[in-house]
mmCIF file of C-alpha atoms in Angstrom:
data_model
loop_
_atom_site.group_PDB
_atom_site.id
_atom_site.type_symbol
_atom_site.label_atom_id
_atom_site.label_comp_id
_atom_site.label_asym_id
_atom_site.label_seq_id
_atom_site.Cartn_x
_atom_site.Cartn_y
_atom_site.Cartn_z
ATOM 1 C CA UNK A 1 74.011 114.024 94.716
ATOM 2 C CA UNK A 2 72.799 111.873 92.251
ATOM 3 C CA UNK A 3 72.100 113.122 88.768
ATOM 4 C CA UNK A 4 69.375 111.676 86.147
ATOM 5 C CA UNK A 5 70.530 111.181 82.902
ATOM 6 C CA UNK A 6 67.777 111.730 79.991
ATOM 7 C CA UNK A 7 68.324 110.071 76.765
ATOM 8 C CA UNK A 8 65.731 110.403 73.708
ATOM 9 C CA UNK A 9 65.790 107.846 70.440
ATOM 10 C CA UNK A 10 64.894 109.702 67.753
ATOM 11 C CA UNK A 11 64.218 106.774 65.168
ATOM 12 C CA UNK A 12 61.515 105.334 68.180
ATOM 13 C CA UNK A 13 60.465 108.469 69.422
ATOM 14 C CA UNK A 14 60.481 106.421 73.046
ATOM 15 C CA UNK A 15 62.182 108.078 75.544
ATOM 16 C CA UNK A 16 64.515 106.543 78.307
ATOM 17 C CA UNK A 17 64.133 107.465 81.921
ATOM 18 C CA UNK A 18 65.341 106.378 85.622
ATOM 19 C CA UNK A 19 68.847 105.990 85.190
ATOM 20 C CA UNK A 20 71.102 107.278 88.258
ATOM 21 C CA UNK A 21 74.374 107.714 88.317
ATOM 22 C CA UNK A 22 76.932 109.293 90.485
ATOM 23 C CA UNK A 23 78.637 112.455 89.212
ATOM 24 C CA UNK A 24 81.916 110.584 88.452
ATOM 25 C CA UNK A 25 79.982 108.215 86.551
ATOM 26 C CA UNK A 26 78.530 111.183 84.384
ATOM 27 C CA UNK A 27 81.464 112.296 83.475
ATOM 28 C CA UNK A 28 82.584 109.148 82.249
ATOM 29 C CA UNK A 29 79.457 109.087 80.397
ATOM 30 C CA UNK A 30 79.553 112.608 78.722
ATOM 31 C CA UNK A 31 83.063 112.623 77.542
ATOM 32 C CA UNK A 32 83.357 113.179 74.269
ATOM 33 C CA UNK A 33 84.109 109.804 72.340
ATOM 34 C CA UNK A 34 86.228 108.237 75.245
ATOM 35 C CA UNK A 35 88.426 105.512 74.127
ATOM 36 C CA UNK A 36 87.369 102.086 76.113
ATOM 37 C CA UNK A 37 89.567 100.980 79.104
ATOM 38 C CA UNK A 38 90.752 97.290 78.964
ATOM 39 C CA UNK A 39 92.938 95.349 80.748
ATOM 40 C CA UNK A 40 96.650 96.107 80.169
ATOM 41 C CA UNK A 41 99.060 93.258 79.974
ATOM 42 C CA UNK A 42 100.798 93.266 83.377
ATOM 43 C CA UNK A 43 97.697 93.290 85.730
ATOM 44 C CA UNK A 44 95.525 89.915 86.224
ATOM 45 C CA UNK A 45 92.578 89.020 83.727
ATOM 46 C CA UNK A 46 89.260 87.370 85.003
ATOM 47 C CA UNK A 47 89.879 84.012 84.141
ATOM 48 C CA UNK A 48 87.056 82.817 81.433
ATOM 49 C CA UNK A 49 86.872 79.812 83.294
ATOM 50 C CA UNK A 50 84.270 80.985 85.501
ATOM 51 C CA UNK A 51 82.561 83.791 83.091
ATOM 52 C CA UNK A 52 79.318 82.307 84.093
ATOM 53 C CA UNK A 53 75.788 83.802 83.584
ATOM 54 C CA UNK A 54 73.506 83.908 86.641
ATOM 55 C CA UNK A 55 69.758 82.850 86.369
ATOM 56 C CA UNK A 56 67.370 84.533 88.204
ATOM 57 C CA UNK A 57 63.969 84.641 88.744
ATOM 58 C CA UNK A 58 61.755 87.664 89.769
ATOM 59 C CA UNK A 59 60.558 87.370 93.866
ATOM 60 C CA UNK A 60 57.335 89.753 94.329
ATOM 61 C CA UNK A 61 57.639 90.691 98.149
ATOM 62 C CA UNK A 62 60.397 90.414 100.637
ATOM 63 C CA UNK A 63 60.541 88.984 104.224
ATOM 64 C CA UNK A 64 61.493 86.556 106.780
ATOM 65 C CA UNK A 65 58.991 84.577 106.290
ATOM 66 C CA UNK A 66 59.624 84.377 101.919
ATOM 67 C CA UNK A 67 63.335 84.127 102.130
ATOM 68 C CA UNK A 68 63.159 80.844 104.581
ATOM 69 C CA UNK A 69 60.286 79.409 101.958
ATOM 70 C CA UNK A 70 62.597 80.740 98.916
ATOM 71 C CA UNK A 71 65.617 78.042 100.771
ATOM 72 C CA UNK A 72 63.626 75.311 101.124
ATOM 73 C CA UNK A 73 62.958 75.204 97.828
ATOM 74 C CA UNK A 74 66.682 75.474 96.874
ATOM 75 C CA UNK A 75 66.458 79.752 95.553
ATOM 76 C CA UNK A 76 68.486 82.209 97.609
ATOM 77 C CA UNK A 77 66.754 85.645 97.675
ATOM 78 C CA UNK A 78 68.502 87.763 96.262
ATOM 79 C CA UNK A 79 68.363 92.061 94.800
ATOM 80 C CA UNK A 80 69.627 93.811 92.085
ATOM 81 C CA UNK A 81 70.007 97.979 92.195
ATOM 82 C CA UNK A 82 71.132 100.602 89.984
ATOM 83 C CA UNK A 83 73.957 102.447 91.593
ATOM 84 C CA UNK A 84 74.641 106.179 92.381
ATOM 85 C CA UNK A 85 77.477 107.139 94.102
ATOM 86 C CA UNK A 86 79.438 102.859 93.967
ATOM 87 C CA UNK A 87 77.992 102.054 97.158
ATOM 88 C CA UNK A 88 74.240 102.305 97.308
ATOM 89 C CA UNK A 89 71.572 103.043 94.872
ATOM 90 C CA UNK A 90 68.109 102.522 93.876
ATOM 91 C CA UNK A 91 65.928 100.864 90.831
ATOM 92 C CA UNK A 92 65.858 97.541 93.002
ATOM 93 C CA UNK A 93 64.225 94.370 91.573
ATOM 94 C CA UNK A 94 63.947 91.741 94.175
ATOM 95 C CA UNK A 95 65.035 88.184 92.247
ATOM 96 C CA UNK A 96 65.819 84.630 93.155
ATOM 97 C CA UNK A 97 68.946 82.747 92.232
ATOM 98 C CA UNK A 98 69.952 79.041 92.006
ATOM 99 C CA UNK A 99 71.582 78.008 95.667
ATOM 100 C CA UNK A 100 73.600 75.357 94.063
ATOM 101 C CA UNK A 101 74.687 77.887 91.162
ATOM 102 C CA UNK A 102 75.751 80.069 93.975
ATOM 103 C CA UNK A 103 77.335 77.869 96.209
ATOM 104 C CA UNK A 104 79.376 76.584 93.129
ATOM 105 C CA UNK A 105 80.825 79.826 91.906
ATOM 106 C CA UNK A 106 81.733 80.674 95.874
ATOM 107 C CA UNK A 107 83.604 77.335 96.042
ATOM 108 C CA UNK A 108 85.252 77.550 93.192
ATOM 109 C CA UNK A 109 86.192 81.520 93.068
ATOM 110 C CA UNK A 110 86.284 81.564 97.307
ATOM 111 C CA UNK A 111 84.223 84.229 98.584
ATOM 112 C CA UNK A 112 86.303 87.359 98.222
ATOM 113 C CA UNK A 113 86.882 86.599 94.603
ATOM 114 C CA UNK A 114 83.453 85.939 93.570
ATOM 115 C CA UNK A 115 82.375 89.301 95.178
ATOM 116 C CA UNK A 116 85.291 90.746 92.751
ATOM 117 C CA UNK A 117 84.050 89.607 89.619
ATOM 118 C CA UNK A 118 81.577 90.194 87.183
ATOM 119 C CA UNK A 119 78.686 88.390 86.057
ATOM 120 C CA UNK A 120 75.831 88.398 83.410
ATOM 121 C CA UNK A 121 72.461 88.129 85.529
ATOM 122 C CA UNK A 122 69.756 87.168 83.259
ATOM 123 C CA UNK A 123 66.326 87.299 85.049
ATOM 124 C CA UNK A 124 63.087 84.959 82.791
ATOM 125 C CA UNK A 125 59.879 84.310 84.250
ATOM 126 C CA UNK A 126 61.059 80.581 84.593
ATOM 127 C CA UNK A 127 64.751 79.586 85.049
ATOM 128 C CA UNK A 128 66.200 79.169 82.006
ATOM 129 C CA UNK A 129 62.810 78.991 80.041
ATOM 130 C CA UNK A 130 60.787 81.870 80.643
ATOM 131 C CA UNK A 131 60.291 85.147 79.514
ATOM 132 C CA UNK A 132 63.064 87.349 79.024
ATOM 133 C CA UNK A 133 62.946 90.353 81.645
ATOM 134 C CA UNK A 134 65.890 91.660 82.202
ATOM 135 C CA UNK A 135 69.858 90.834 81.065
ATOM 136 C CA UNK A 136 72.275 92.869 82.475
ATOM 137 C CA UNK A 137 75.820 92.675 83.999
ATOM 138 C CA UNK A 138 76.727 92.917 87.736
ATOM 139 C CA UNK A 139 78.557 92.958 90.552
ATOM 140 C CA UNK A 140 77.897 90.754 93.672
ATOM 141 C CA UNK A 141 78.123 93.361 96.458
ATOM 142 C CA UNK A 142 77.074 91.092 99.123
ATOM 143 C CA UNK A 143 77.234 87.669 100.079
ATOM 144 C CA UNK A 144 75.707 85.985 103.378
ATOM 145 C CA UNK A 145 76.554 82.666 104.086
ATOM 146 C CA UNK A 146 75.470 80.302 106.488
ATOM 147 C CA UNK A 147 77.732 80.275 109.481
ATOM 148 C CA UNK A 148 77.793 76.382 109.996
ATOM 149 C CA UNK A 149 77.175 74.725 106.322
ATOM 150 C CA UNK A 150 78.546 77.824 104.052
ATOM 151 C CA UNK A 151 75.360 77.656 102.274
ATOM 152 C CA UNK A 152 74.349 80.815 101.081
ATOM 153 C CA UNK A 153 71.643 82.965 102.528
ATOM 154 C CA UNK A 154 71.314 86.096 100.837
ATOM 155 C CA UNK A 155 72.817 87.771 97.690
ATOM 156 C CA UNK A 156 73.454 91.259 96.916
ATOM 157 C CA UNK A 157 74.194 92.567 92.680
ATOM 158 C CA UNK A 158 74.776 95.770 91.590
ATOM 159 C CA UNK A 159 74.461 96.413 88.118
ATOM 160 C CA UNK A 160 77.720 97.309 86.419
ATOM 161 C CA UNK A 161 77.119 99.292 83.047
ATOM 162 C CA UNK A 162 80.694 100.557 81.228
ATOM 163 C CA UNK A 163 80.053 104.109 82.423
ATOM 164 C CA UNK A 164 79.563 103.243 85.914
ATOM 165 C CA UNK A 165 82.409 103.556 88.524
ATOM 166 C CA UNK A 166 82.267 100.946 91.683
ATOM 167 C CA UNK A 167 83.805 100.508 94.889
ATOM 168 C CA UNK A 168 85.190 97.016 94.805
ATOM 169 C CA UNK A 169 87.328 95.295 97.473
ATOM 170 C CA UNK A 170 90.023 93.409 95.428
ATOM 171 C CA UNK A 171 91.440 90.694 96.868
ATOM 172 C CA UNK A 172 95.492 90.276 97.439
ATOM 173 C CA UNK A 173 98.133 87.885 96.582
ATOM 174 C CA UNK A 174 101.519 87.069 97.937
ATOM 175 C CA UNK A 175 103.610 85.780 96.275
ATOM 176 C CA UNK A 176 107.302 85.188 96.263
ATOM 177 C CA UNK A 177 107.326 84.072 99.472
ATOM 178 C CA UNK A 178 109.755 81.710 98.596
ATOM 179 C CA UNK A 179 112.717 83.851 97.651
ATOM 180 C CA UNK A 180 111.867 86.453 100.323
ATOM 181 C CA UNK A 181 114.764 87.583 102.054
ATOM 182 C CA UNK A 182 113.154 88.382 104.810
ATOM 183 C CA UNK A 183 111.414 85.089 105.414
ATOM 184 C CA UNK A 184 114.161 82.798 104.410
ATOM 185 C CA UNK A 185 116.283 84.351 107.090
ATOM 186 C CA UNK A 186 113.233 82.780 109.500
ATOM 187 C CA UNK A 187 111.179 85.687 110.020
ATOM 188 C CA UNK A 188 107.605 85.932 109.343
ATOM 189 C CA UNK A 189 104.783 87.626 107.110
ATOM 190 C CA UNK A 190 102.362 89.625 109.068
ATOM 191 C CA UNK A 191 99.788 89.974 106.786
ATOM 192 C CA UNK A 192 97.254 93.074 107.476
ATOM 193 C CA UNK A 193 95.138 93.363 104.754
ATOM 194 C CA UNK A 194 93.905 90.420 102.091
ATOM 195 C CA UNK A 195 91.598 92.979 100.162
ATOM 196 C CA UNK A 196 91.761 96.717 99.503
ATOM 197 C CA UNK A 197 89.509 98.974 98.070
ATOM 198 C CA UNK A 198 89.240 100.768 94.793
ATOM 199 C CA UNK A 199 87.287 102.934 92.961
ATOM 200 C CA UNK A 200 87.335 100.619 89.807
ATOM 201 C CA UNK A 201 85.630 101.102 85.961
ATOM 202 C CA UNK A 202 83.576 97.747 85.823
ATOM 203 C CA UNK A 203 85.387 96.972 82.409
ATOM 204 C CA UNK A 204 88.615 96.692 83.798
ATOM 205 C CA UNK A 205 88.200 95.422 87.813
ATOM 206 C CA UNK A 206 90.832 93.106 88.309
ATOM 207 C CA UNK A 207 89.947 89.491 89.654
ATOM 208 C CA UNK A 208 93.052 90.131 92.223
ATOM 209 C CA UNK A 209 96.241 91.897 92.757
ATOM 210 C CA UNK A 210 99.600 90.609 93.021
ATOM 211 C CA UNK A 211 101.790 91.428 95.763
ATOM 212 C CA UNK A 212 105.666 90.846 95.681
ATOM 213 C CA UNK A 213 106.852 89.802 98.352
ATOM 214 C CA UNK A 214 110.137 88.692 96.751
ATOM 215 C CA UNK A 215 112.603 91.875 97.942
ATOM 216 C CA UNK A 216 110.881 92.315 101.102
ATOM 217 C CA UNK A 217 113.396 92.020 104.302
ATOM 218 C CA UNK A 218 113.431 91.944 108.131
ATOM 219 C CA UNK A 219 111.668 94.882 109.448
ATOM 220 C CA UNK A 220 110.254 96.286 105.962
ATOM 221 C CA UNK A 221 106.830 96.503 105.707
ATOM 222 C CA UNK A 222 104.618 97.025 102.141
ATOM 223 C CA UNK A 223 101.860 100.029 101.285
ATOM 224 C CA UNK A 224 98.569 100.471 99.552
ATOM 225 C CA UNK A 225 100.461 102.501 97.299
ATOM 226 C CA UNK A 226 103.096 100.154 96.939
ATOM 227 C CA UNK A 227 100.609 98.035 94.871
ATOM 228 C CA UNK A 228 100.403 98.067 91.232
ATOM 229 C CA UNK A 229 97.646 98.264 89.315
ATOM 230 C CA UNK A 230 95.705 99.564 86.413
ATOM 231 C CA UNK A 231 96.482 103.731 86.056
ATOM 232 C CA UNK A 232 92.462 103.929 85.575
ATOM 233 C CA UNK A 233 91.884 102.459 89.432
ATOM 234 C CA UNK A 234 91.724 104.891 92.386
ATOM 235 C CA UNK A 235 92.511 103.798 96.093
ATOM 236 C CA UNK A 236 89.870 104.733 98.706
ATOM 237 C CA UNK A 237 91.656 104.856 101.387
ATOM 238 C CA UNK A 238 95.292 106.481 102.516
ATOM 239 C CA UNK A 239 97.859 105.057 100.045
ATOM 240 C CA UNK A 240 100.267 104.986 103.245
ATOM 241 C CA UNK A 241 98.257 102.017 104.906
ATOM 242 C CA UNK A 242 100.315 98.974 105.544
ATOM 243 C CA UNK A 243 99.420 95.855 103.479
ATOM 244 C CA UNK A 244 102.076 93.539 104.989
ATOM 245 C CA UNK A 245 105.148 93.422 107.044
ATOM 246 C CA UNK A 246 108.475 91.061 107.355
ATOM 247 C CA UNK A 247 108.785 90.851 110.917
ATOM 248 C CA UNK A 248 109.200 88.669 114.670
ATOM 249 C CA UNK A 249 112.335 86.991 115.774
ATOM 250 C CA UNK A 250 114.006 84.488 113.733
ATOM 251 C CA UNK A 251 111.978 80.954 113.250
ATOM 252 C CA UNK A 252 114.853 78.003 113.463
ATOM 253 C CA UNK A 253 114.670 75.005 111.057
ATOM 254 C CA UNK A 254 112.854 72.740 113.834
ATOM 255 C CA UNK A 255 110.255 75.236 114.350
ATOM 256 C CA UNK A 256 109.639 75.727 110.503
ATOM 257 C CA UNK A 257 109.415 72.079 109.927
ATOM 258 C CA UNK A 258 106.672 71.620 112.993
#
């Protein structure tokens, strides 16, 4: 159940109201002076490359018939929501983004990476001129492309404050393929999962996660909870899931080269 959180500023005498968070979340936020989590040296950074704010513009009704004007026009209609328990929430403000910023960001990142990292979503009045009505940071939850161009259709953000927790599916890695016991005897890598879910603090989700594949041999297979990552991230599902397996019958030279 979700919990309201009530805050009063003494020095406005304004008060703050509407803000929902899950009950994991409010713990986070009532600790007592909790130290902030950051990235630790051994796990992947976002790269700062990309840190890239999002304009947006506010979009007063919703529809078929809007979101197929909203295209033509080159704006992808788009939400923004509050969370409450990682996965769904409320406080919704329908908005409009850029298609070409979009489609950039997705072509650069690929699509499971750009729905794994944040962003600053800045909604004006105008793009880029207007009035300022809301800044905030987020999370793209969804992304809809178009099946035949990749263009995108429809975007999903979830707002990501420091004292939120999100479900996040981070995408995987191999590497060491090359050195792979397993592999360079001419077996192969049957690879089950390329993203896994976590319960992740938006200050430190990781842009990916690296998995070693350089000890791996015939017949041995890799688990959730064989991956390694941040102490403060919590797996969703069993940690005794497969992620990948060294396996099949041996692949001769010919075949590799073909």
């Amino acid at each position: 159940m979700a919990t309201l959180i009530h805050r009063t500023l003494s020095h406005s005498h304004k008060t703050l109201h509407l803000r929902f968070f899950s009950q994991a979340a409010l713990a986070l936020d009532q600790s007592s002076s909790p130290s902030p989590l950051t990235y630790l040296e051994a796990f992947p950074k976002p790269d700062p490359k990309y840190a890239e704010t999002i304009l947006a513009i506010p979009r007063s009704t919703s529809g078929k018939n809007i979101s197929t004007k909203e295209r033509k026009v080159g704006r992808v209609p788009s939400i923004v929501f509050e969370q409450e328990d990682g996965q769904h929430g409320g406080n919704k403000r329908l908005i409009s983004v850029q298609t070409n910023q979009i489609r950039k960001l997705v072509k650069h990142l690929g699509q499971s990476f750009f729905l794994s990292r944040l962003f600053d979503l800045e909604v004006r009045s105008e793009f880029g001129t207007g009035d300022l009505i809301e800044k905030v940071r987020v999370l793209p939850r969804m992304l809809h492309l178009h099946a035949g161009t990749d263009a995108p259709l429809n975007v999903t953000f979830i707002r990501a404050p420091s004292n939120a927790l999100l479900k996040v599916d981070i995408p995987l890695v191999f590497r060491g393929e090359d050195v792979c016991p397993g592999i360079r005897k001419g077996l192969f890598l049957n690879t089950i999962k390329r993203t896994v879910k976590f319960l992740c603090p938006p200050d430190i989700i990781p842009p990916y996660i690296d998995v070693d594949l350089s000890e791996l041999d015939g017949g041995q297979k890799l688990l959730v909870g064989d991956l390694k990552v941040h102490p403060a991230l919590k797996f969703l599902r069993s940690k005794d899931e497969p992620v990948c397996k060294i396996m099949g019958a041996r692949v001769s030279d010919q075949q590799r080269k073909k």
